[in-house]
Short mmCIF file of C-alpha atoms and ligand atoms in Angstrom, two decimals:
data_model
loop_
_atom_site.label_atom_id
_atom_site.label_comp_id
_atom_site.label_asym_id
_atom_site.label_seq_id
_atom_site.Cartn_x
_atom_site.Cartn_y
_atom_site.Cartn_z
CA UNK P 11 38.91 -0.59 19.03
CA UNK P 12 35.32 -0.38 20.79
CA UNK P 13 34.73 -2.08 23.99
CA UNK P 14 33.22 -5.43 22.58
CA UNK P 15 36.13 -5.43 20.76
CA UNK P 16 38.45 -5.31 23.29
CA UNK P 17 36.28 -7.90 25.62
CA UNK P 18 36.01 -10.14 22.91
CA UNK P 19 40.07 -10.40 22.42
CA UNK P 20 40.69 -10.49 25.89
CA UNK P 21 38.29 -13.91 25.99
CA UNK P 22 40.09 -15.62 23.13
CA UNK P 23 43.41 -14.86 25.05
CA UNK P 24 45.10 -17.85 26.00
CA UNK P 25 46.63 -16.24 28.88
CA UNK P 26 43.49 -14.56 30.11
CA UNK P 27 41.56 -17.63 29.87
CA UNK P 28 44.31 -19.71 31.94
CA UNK P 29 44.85 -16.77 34.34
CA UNK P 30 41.03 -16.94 35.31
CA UNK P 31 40.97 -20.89 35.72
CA UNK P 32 43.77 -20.79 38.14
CA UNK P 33 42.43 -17.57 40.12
CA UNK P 34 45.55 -15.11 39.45
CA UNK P 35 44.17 -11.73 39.03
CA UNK P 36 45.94 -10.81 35.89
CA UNK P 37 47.70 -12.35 32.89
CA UNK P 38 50.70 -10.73 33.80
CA UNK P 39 51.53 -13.66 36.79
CA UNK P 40 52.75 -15.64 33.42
CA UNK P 41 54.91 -12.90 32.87
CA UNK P 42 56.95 -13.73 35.94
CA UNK P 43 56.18 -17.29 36.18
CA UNK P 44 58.59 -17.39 32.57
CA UNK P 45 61.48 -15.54 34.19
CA UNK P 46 61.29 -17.54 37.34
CA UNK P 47 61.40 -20.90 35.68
CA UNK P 48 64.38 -19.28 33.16
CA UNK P 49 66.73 -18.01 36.42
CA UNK P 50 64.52 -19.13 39.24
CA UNK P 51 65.25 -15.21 41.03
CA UNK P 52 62.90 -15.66 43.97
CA UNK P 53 63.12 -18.62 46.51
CA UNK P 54 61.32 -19.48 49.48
CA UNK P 55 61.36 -17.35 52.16
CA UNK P 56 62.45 -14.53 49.80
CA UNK P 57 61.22 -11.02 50.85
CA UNK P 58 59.78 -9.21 47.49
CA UNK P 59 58.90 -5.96 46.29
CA UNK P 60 56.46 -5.61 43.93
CA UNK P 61 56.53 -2.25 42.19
CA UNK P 62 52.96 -1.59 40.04
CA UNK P 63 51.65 -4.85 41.59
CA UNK P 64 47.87 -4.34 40.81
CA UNK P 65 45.74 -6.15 40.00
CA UNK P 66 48.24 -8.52 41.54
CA UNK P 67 49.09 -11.81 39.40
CA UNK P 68 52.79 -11.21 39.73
CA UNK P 69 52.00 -10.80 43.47
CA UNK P 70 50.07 -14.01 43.76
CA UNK P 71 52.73 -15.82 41.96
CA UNK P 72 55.70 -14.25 44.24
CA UNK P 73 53.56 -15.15 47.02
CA UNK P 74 53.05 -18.76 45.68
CA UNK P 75 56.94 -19.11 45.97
CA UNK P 76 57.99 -17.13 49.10
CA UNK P 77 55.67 -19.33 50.91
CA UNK P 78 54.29 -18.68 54.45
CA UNK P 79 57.70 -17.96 55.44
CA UNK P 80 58.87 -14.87 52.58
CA UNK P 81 56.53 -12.06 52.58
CA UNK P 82 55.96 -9.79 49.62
CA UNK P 83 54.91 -5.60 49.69
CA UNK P 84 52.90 -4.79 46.74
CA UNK P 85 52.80 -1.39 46.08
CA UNK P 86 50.18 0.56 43.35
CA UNK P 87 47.83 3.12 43.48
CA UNK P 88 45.11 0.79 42.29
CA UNK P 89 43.64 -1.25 44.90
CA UNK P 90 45.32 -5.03 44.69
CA UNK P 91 42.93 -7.96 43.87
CA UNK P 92 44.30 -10.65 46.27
CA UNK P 93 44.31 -10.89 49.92
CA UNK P 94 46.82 -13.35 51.11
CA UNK P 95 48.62 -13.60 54.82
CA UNK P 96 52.21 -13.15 53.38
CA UNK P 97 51.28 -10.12 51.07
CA UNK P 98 50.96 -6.34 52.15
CA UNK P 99 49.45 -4.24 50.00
CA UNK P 100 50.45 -0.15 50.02
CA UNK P 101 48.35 1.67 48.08
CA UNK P 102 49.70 4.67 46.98
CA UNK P 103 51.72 6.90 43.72
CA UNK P 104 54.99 5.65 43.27
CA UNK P 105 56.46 9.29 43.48
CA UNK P 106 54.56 9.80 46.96
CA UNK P 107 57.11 10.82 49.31
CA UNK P 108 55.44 8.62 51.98
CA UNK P 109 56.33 5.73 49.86
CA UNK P 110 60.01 4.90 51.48
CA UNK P 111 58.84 4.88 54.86
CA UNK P 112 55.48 2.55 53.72
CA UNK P 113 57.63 0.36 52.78
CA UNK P 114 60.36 0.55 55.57
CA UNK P 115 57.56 -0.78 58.10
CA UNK P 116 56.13 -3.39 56.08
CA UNK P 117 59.49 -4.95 55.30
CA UNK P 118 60.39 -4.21 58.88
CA UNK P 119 64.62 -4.88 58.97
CA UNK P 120 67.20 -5.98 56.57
CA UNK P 121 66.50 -5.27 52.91
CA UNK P 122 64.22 -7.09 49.71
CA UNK P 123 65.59 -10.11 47.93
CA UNK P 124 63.93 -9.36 44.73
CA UNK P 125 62.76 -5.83 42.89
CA UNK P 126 60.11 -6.34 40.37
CA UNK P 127 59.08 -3.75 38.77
CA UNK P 128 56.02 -4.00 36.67
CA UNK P 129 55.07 -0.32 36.98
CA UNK P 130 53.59 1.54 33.57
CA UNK P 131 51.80 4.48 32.63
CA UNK P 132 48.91 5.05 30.85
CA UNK P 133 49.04 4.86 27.28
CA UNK P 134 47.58 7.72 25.76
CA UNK P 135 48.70 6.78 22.18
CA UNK P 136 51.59 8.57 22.21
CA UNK P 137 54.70 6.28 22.17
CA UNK P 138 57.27 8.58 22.98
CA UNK P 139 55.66 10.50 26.03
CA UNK P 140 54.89 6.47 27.18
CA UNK P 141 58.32 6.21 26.90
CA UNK P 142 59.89 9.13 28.16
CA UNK P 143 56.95 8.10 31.41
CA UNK P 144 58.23 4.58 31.44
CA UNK P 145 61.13 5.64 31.82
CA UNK P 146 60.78 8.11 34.76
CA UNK P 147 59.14 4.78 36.76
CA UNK P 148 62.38 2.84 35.92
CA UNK P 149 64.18 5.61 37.87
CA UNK P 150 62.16 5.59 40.55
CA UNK P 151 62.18 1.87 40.79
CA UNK P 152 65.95 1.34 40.56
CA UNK P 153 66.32 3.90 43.17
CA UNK P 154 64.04 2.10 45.56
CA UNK P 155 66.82 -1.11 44.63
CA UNK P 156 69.35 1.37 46.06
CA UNK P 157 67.65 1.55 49.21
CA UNK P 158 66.11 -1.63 50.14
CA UNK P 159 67.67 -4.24 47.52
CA UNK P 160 70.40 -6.42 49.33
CA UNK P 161 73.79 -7.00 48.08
CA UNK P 162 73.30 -10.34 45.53
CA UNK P 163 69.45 -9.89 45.45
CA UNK P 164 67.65 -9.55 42.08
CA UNK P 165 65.36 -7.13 40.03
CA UNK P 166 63.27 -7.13 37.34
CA UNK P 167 61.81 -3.72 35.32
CA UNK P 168 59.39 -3.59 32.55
CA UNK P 169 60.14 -1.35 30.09
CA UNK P 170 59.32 -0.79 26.45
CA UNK P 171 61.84 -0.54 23.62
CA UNK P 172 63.57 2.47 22.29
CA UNK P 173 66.81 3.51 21.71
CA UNK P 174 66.90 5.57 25.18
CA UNK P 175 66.68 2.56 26.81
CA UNK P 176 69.96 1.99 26.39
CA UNK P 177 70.84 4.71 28.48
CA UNK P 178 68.86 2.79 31.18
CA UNK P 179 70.52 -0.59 30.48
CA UNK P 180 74.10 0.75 30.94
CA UNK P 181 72.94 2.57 33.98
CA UNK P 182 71.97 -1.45 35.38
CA UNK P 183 75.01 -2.54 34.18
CA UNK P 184 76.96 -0.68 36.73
CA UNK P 185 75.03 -1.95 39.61
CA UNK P 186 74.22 -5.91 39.05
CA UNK P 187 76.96 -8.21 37.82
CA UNK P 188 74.56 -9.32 35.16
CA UNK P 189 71.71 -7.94 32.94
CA UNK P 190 69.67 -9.85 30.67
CA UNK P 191 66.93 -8.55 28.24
CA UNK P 192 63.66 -11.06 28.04
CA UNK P 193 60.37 -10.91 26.34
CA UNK P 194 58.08 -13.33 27.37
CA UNK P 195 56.09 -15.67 25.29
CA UNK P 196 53.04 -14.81 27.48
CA UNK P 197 53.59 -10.75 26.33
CA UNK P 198 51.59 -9.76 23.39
CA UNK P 199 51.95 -10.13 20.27
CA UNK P 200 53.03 -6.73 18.57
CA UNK P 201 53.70 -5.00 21.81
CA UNK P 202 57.19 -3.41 22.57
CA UNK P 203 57.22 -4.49 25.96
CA UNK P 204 60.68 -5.79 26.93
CA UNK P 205 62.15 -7.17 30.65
CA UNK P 206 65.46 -5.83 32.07
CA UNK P 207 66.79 -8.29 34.25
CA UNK P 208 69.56 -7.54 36.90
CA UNK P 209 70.75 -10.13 38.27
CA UNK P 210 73.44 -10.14 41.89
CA UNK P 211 72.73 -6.59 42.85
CA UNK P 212 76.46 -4.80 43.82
CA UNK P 213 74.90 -1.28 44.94
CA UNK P 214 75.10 1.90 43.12
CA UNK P 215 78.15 2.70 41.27
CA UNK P 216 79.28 5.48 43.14
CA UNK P 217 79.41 3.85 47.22
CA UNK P 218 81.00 0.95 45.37
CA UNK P 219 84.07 3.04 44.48
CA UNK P 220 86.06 2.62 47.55
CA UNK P 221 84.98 -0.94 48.02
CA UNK P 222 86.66 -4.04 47.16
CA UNK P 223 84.92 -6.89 45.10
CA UNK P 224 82.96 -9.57 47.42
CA UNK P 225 85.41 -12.64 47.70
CA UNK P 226 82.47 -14.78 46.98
CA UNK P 227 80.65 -13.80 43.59
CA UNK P 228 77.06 -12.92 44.65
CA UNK P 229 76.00 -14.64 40.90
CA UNK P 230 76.02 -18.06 42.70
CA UNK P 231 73.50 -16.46 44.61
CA UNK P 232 70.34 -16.68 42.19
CA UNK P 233 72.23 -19.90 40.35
CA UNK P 234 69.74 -22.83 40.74
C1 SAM Y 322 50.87 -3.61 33.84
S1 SAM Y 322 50.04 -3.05 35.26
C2 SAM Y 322 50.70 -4.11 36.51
C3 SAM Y 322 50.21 -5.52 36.50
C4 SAM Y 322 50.60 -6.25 37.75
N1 SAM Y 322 52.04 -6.33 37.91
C5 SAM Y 322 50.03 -7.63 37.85
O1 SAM Y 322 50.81 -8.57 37.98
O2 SAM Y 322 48.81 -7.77 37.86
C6 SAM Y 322 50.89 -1.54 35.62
C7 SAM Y 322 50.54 -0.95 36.96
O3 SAM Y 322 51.38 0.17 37.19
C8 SAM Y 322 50.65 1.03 38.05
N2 SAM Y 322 51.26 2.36 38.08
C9 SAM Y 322 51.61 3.11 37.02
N3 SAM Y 322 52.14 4.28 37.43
C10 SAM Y 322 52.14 4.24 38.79
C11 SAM Y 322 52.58 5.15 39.78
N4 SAM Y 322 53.12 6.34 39.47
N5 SAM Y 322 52.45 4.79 41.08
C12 SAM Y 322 51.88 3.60 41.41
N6 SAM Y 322 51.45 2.70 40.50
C13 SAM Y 322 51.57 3.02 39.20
C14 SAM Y 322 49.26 1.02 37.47
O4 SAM Y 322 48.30 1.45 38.42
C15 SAM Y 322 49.10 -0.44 37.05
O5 SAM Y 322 48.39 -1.17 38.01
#
């Protein structure tokens, strides 16, 4: 596809179009905007991290929602597209080892409420290396859950469907009480793009070994 190509589909986009008219830097803020109205996982005053958050229209609609109170860390190694009081941008690689720290003083104490995790590579054409990639930033991203996710709070990864994402989805399943797969209207058409959602985070599997279930079931936590 040549350049003019690609501009001109991009301007008969819907999505585009509507994502322009209401000033949200990317299409993707519809992306979210669909899971929050289906399980409503951030509130206001919600702290959120936003994993792969540039050009920022998942940001601005997090933001939207956490309200002056909630703040949200947006962290890419583009530059974010949105300047807003409760957002604080950290640009930098995902795999920097700087990262945890970064993050530690933005959020200040306590933990996030929500994970999301729109992080992906490159696509170079090659489905399975994007894959195999995507998959490595799914690691990454569920490991920052295990440090700075709260007990009950909620994540959301994009990731693209294969069979070894499975592997991934069982991996979830040991550490929120429930995980839902979602594909947005508002993703392209013919794209392989899927959503993991976990929902009432319990902590990795292994600290929860010696640990009794909560007496109250963190799902009534992101019930609306
Ligand atoms: C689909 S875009 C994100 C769109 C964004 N969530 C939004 O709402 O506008 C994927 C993002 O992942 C970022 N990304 C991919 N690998 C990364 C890495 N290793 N470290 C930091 N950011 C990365 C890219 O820079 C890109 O901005």
């Amino acid at each position: 596809m040549t350049k003019e190509q690609w501009l001109q589909r991009r301007r008969e986009d819907p999505y585009w179009r509507r994502a322009k008219e209401l000033g949200y830097p990317s299409r993707a803020a519809f992306k979210l905007l669909e899971i929050q109205r289906r399980w409503k996982i951030i509130r206001e005053g919600y702290r959120v991290l936003d994993l792969g958050a540039a050009p920022g229209g998942m940001a601005a609609v997090a933001s939207d929602i956490v309200g002056e109170k909630g703040l949200v860390v947006a962290v890419d190694r583009e530059p974010l597209q949105l300047i807003r009081p409760n957002i604080v941008p950290i640009q930098t690689d995902i795999y920097e080892a700087r990262l945890t720290k970064d993050v530690q003083t933005a959020l200040g104490q306590g933990f996030f409420d929500v994970v999301v995790s729109d992080l992906s590579p490159h696509h170079s054409g090659d489905y399975d290396l994007l894959v195999e990639q995507q998959l490595d930033l799914l690691e990454a991203s569920l490991s920052l859950c295990h440090r700075f996710l709260r007990r009950g709070g909620n994540a959301v990864f994009k990731a693209f469907e294969h069979p070894r994402l499975r592997v991934f989805e069982r991996k979830m399943m040991t550490c929120f009480w429930r995980v839902e797969r979602y594909v947005p209207r508002s993703t392209k058409k013919g794209s392989s793009e899927i959503f993991l959602l976990g929902l009432g985070y319990r902590g990795p599997a292994r600290r929860r070994l010696s640990q009794q279930r909560p007496a109250a079931h963190p799902q009534e936590e992101h019930q609306s």
